[in-house]
Amino acid sequence: MTIHTLEPIIHATPFFEGMEQRHIELITGCASNVRWTDGETIFRQGDSADHFYLVRSGLVSVQLMVPHRGLTTILTVGEGEILGWSWLFSPYRWHFDARAQMPTYALAFDGKCLRNKCDQDHDLGYEILKRFMQVLNDRLESTRLQLLDIYGNHA
Amino acid sequence: MATTHESAAPQALNPDPMFSNPYRIQRVRQETDDTFTLEIVPADSAEGFAFRPGQFNMLYVYGVGEVPISISSDPAASPVLQHTTRVVGTVTKAMRLLARGDMLGIRGPFGTHWPVEDATGRDVVIVAGGIGLAPLRPALYRLMAQREKYRKIVLLYGTRSPEDILYRNELEHWRGKFDLEIQVTVDRAASSWRGNVGVVTTMIPRAPFDPGNTAAFICGPEVMMRFTAMELQRRGVAMQRTYLSMERNMKCGIGLCGHCQYGPVFTCKDGPVFPYDRIAPLLGKAEV
């Protein structure tokens, strides 16, 4: 019987593009497949941030409860995008809620497992951080544009 | 400056571009909370005039004033014209109060257009922000009328909230035809919204088009267009095949008065549709 690992899937994702084979193997050791049903809660604000996710298909809403406004979606994360970076920063707690908008498949990466490997192999840590910094940079830019409210009637 | 090598410019209704032609309002449609569409027909001529996608007219509300508004209707539907605009100033406030049967003055069509014909054989990516979908709508009509001439057609549309989506019925109709990829995102939404939330640029990295063989048309707030053009360039779309529709204070429409000067160009005459490589150095410059 052939055992299929997640390695070729991880290798093919744009997020891990250009990463050395030995690093892909280390990352694969911390990875698993996950599936969420429509409306399923993935994590809640304040919960322990043990993982990050790479969405393979579907859509996830990142939400925040705003008094007098209700549950507000501040971002959606779709195919090929990263969900969650709180696993990188102490005290490793989620700052928002996340909920599947439709049946969604993702790769889940064990944050503690990966942090330990990054501590032991700083080259791996640098590669991971470079990629997460790009995600942070893109999200910061998007957030700035949202804050500008450029579609509003400012006349 | 020419944005295209298409056939000769369409004939205006009157050879004098400063002459305002009377048009009668046939229909007024409220699109969103602060935007509306006027459907107009020539009052004293059955012919009207031809126009190209992306061009604009000067609309004169008698006794109030004149404003430039892009034509948002199907070029094939001429002489019926549609203009979608937002209530932002004195003239558009007065315009919103007009009703079926009322008269307007029209001068036009003015300016350069989306090079729809030049995109033949390519993927076409249309990126619209907010009311920027209106000047792109004639291009969509033209593309869909000649669907076989193009490869993939992708519309990426970003707006403020689900309530601010323009031409919602039309978008749903086009999406249902399965030969046009439409992705919509909003800046903010309640949890009941089942679609994307985030700025329109976030949809570009995964949108289904071949960047090496793509023509891109962008219209929206200037900041949005700048970041969209940069993201398209990052994906590999050529600057010279990326086009933006600029907005400045157009008055005469023919490059005489200078009100719409944008660095070395006049937006009314040299634009509003510009190739990105021509105006990229000007975008984001505070002094321009």
PDB file of N, CA, C and O in Angstrom, chain B residues 80-115:
ATOM      1  N   VAL B  80     -30.351  55.630 -27.113  1.00  0.00           N
ATOM      2  CA  VAL B  80     -30.635  55.677 -25.674  1.00  0.00           C
ATOM      3  C   VAL B  80     -29.303  55.694 -24.929  1.00  0.00           C
ATOM      4  O   VAL B  80     -28.418  54.887 -25.208  1.00  0.00           O
ATOM      5  N   LEU B  81     -29.170  56.628 -24.000  1.00  0.00           N
ATOM      6  CA  LEU B  81     -27.944  56.728 -23.208  1.00  0.00           C
ATOM      7  C   LEU B  81     -28.271  56.574 -21.735  1.00  0.00           C
ATOM      8  O   LEU B  81     -29.351  56.967 -21.297  1.00  0.00           O
ATOM      9  N   GLN B  82     -27.337  56.000 -20.990  1.00  0.00           N
ATOM     10  CA  GLN B  82     -27.477  55.958 -19.531  1.00  0.00           C
ATOM     11  C   GLN B  82     -26.246  56.588 -18.904  1.00  0.00           C
ATOM     12  O   GLN B  82     -25.120  56.386 -19.381  1.00  0.00           O
ATOM     13  N   HIS B  83     -26.486  57.325 -17.849  1.00  0.00           N
ATOM     14  CA  HIS B  83     -25.399  57.899 -17.052  1.00  0.00           C
ATOM     15  C   HIS B  83     -25.676  57.588 -15.594  1.00  0.00           C
ATOM     16  O   HIS B  83     -26.739  57.936 -15.077  1.00  0.00           O
ATOM     17  N   THR B  84     -24.733  56.930 -14.951  1.00  0.00           N
ATOM     18  CA  THR B  84     -24.878  56.634 -13.521  1.00  0.00           C
ATOM     19  C   THR B  84     -23.967  57.572 -12.759  1.00  0.00           C
ATOM     20  O   THR B  84     -22.787  57.708 -13.097  1.00  0.00           O
ATOM     21  N   THR B  85     -24.507  58.215 -11.770  1.00  0.00           N
ATOM     22  CA  THR B  85     -23.690  59.154 -11.000  1.00  0.00           C
ATOM     23  C   THR B  85     -24.091  59.141  -9.529  1.00  0.00           C
ATOM     24  O   THR B  85     -25.111  58.571  -9.153  1.00  0.00           O
ATOM     25  N   ARG B  86     -23.241  59.754  -8.755  1.00  0.00           N
ATOM     26  CA  ARG B  86     -23.489  59.853  -7.314  1.00  0.00           C
ATOM     27  C   ARG B  86     -23.862  61.291  -6.982  1.00  0.00           C
ATOM     28  O   ARG B  86     -23.385  62.230  -7.626  1.00  0.00           O
ATOM     29  N   VAL B  87     -24.698  61.439  -5.994  1.00  0.00           N
ATOM     30  CA  VAL B  87     -25.077  62.781  -5.561  1.00  0.00           C
ATOM     31  C   VAL B  87     -23.918  63.336  -4.735  1.00  0.00           C
ATOM     32  O   VAL B  87     -23.672  62.908  -3.607  1.00  0.00           O
ATOM     33  N   VAL B  88     -23.168  64.280  -5.348  1.00  0.00           N
ATOM     34  CA  VAL B  88     -22.002  64.809  -4.639  1.00  0.00           C
ATOM     35  C   VAL B  88     -21.966  66.328  -4.571  1.00  0.00           C
ATOM     36  O   VAL B  88     -21.306  66.883  -3.707  1.00  0.00           O
ATOM     37  N   GLY B  89     -22.604  67.015  -5.495  1.00  0.00           N
ATOM     38  CA  GLY B  89     -22.508  68.477  -5.512  1.00  0.00           C
ATOM     39  C   GLY B  89     -23.802  69.111  -5.985  1.00  0.00           C
ATOM     40  O   GLY B  89     -24.827  68.430  -6.144  1.00  0.00           O
ATOM     41  N   THR B  90     -23.733  70.414  -6.233  1.00  0.00           N
ATOM     42  CA  THR B  90     -24.926  71.181  -6.581  1.00  0.00           C
ATOM     43  C   THR B  90     -25.632  70.619  -7.818  1.00  0.00           C
ATOM     44  O   THR B  90     -26.854  70.443  -7.823  1.00  0.00           O
ATOM     45  N   VAL B  91     -24.856  70.332  -8.858  1.00  0.00           N
ATOM     46  CA  VAL B  91     -25.467  69.900 -10.116  1.00  0.00           C
ATOM     47  C   VAL B  91     -26.068  68.498  -9.981  1.00  0.00           C
ATOM     48  O   VAL B  91     -27.206  68.254 -10.413  1.00  0.00           O
ATOM     49  N   THR B  92     -25.328  67.580  -9.381  1.00  0.00           N
ATOM     50  CA  THR B  92     -25.869  66.217  -9.269  1.00  0.00           C
ATOM     51  C   THR B  92     -27.037  66.159  -8.280  1.00  0.00           C
ATOM     52  O   THR B  92     -27.928  65.324  -8.419  1.00  0.00           O
ATOM     53  N   LYS B  93     -27.026  67.065  -7.299  1.00  0.00           N
ATOM     54  CA  LYS B  93     -28.195  67.137  -6.387  1.00  0.00           C
ATOM     55  C   LYS B  93     -29.434  67.555  -7.171  1.00  0.00           C
ATOM     56  O   LYS B  93     -30.518  66.990  -7.019  1.00  0.00           O
ATOM     57  N   ALA B  94     -29.269  68.564  -8.036  1.00  0.00           N
ATOM     58  CA  ALA B  94     -30.393  69.029  -8.868  1.00  0.00           C
ATOM     59  C   ALA B  94     -30.786  67.946  -9.873  1.00  0.00           C
ATOM     60  O   ALA B  94     -31.976  67.748 -10.163  1.00  0.00           O
ATOM     61  N   MET B  95     -29.799  67.249 -10.368  1.00  0.00           N
ATOM     62  CA  MET B  95     -30.042  66.193 -11.364  1.00  0.00           C
ATOM     63  C   MET B  95     -30.886  65.076 -10.764  1.00  0.00           C
ATOM     64  O   MET B  95     -31.755  64.517 -11.421  1.00  0.00           O
ATOM     65  N   ARG B  96     -30.618  64.773  -9.499  1.00  0.00           N
ATOM     66  CA  ARG B  96     -31.352  63.702  -8.828  1.00  0.00           C
ATOM     67  C   ARG B  96     -32.831  64.036  -8.693  1.00  0.00           C
ATOM     68  O   ARG B  96     -33.679  63.140  -8.574  1.00  0.00           O
ATOM     69  N   LEU B  97     -33.156  65.322  -8.719  1.00  0.00           N
ATOM     70  CA  LEU B  97     -34.558  65.737  -8.557  1.00  0.00           C
ATOM     71  C   LEU B  97     -35.325  65.698  -9.876  1.00  0.00           C
ATOM     72  O   LEU B  97     -36.542  65.887  -9.894  1.00  0.00           O
ATOM     73  N   LEU B  98     -34.596  65.481 -10.983  1.00  0.00           N
ATOM     74  CA  LEU B  98     -35.271  65.416 -12.280  1.00  0.00           C
ATOM     75  C   LEU B  98     -36.083  64.128 -12.386  1.00  0.00           C
ATOM     76  O   LEU B  98     -35.780  63.133 -11.729  1.00  0.00           O
ATOM     77  N   ALA B  99     -37.095  64.176 -13.232  1.00  0.00           N
ATOM     78  CA  ALA B  99     -37.985  63.010 -13.377  1.00  0.00           C
ATOM     79  C   ALA B  99     -38.222  62.718 -14.847  1.00  0.00           C
ATOM     80  O   ALA B  99     -37.808  63.491 -15.725  1.00  0.00           O
ATOM     81  N   ARG B 100     -38.866  61.640 -15.100  1.00  0.00           N
ATOM     82  CA  ARG B 100     -39.219  61.239 -16.472  1.00  0.00           C
ATOM     83  C   ARG B 100     -39.906  62.402 -17.191  1.00  0.00           C
ATOM     84  O   ARG B 100     -40.817  63.032 -16.651  1.00  0.00           O
ATOM     85  N   GLY B 101     -39.439  62.687 -18.404  1.00  0.00           N
ATOM     86  CA  GLY B 101     -40.020  63.780 -19.189  1.00  0.00           C
ATOM     87  C   GLY B 101     -39.250  65.080 -19.083  1.00  0.00           C
ATOM     88  O   GLY B 101     -39.384  65.948 -19.946  1.00  0.00           O
ATOM     89  N   ASP B 102     -38.443  65.224 -18.033  1.00  0.00           N
ATOM     90  CA  ASP B 102     -37.645  66.451 -17.894  1.00  0.00           C
ATOM     91  C   ASP B 102     -36.524  66.475 -18.928  1.00  0.00           C
ATOM     92  O   ASP B 102     -36.116  65.439 -19.449  1.00  0.00           O
ATOM     93  N   MET B 103     -36.001  67.687 -19.175  1.00  0.00           N
ATOM     94  CA  MET B 103     -34.976  67.861 -20.213  1.00  0.00           C
ATOM     95  C   MET B 103     -33.593  68.110 -19.601  1.00  0.00           C
ATOM     96  O   MET B 103     -33.456  68.662 -18.508  1.00  0.00           O
ATOM     97  N   LEU B 104     -32.585  67.701 -20.358  1.00  0.00           N
ATOM     98  CA  LEU B 104     -31.177  67.914 -20.005  1.00  0.00           C
ATOM     99  C   LEU B 104     -30.443  68.349 -21.264  1.00  0.00           C
ATOM    100  O   LEU B 104     -30.866  68.013 -22.368  1.00  0.00           O
ATOM    101  N   GLY B 105     -29.341  69.056 -21.106  1.00  0.00           N
ATOM    102  CA  GLY B 105     -28.473  69.338 -22.244  1.00  0.00           C
ATOM    103  C   GLY B 105     -27.299  68.376 -22.251  1.00  0.00           C
ATOM    104  O   GLY B 105     -26.763  68.044 -21.185  1.00  0.00           O
ATOM    105  N   ILE B 106     -26.935  67.919 -23.442  1.00  0.00           N
ATOM    106  CA  ILE B 106     -25.826  66.956 -23.550  1.00  0.00           C
ATOM    107  C   ILE B 106     -24.810  67.459 -24.569  1.00  0.00           C
ATOM    108  O   ILE B 106     -25.166  67.829 -25.688  1.00  0.00           O
ATOM    109  N   ARG B 107     -23.537  67.459 -24.177  1.00  0.00           N
ATOM    110  CA  ARG B 107     -22.431  67.656 -25.128  1.00  0.00           C
ATOM    111  C   ARG B 107     -21.559  66.421 -25.080  1.00  0.00           C
ATOM    112  O   ARG B 107     -21.283  65.881 -24.015  1.00  0.00           O
ATOM    113  N   GLY B 108     -21.136  65.970 -26.257  1.00  0.00           N
ATOM    114  CA  GLY B 108     -20.249  64.822 -26.262  1.00  0.00           C
ATOM    115  C   GLY B 108     -20.414  63.990 -27.512  1.00  0.00           C
ATOM    116  O   GLY B 108     -21.083  64.436 -28.451  1.00  0.00           O
ATOM    117  N   PRO B 109     -19.860  62.803 -27.580  1.00  0.00           N
ATOM    118  CA  PRO B 109     -19.039  62.193 -26.524  1.00  0.00           C
ATOM    119  C   PRO B 109     -17.604  62.725 -26.572  1.00  0.00           C
ATOM    120  O   PRO B 109     -17.118  63.105 -27.635  1.00  0.00           O
ATOM    121  N   PHE B 110     -16.950  62.717 -25.413  1.00  0.00           N
ATOM    122  CA  PHE B 110     -15.598  63.251 -25.301  1.00  0.00           C
ATOM    123  C   PHE B 110     -14.625  62.172 -24.812  1.00  0.00           C
ATOM    124  O   PHE B 110     -15.007  61.236 -24.108  1.00  0.00           O
ATOM    125  N   GLY B 111     -13.377  62.412 -25.161  1.00  0.00           N
ATOM    126  CA  GLY B 111     -12.285  61.649 -24.552  1.00  0.00           C
ATOM    127  C   GLY B 111     -11.948  60.333 -25.224  1.00  0.00           C
ATOM    128  O   GLY B 111     -12.587  59.910 -26.190  1.00  0.00           O
ATOM    129  N   THR B 112     -10.910  59.733 -24.674  1.00  0.00           N
ATOM    130  CA  THR B 112     -10.426  58.442 -25.172  1.00  0.00           C
ATOM    131  C   THR B 112     -11.279  57.314 -24.580  1.00  0.00           C
ATOM    132  O   THR B 112     -12.113  57.559 -23.710  1.00  0.00           O
ATOM    133  N   HIS B 113     -11.043  56.116 -25.051  1.00  0.00           N
ATOM    134  CA  HIS B 113     -11.922  55.009 -24.679  1.00  0.00           C
ATOM    135  C   HIS B 113     -11.120  53.770 -24.309  1.00  0.00           C
ATOM    136  O   HIS B 113      -9.919  53.694 -24.574  1.00  0.00           O
ATOM    137  N   TRP B 114     -11.807  52.794 -23.715  1.00  0.00           N
ATOM    138  CA  TRP B 114     -11.173  51.505 -23.405  1.00  0.00           C
ATOM    139  C   TRP B 114     -10.825  50.814 -24.722  1.00  0.00           C
ATOM    140  O   TRP B 114     -11.711  50.686 -25.591  1.00  0.00           O
ATOM    141  N   PRO B 115      -9.603  50.350 -24.892  1.00  0.00           N
ATOM    142  CA  PRO B 115      -9.214  49.734 -26.169  1.00  0.00           C
ATOM    143  C   PRO B 115      -9.702  48.292 -26.272  1.00  0.00           C
ATOM    144  O   PRO B 115      -8.914  47.341 -26.302  1.00  0.00           O
TER     145      PRO B 115
END
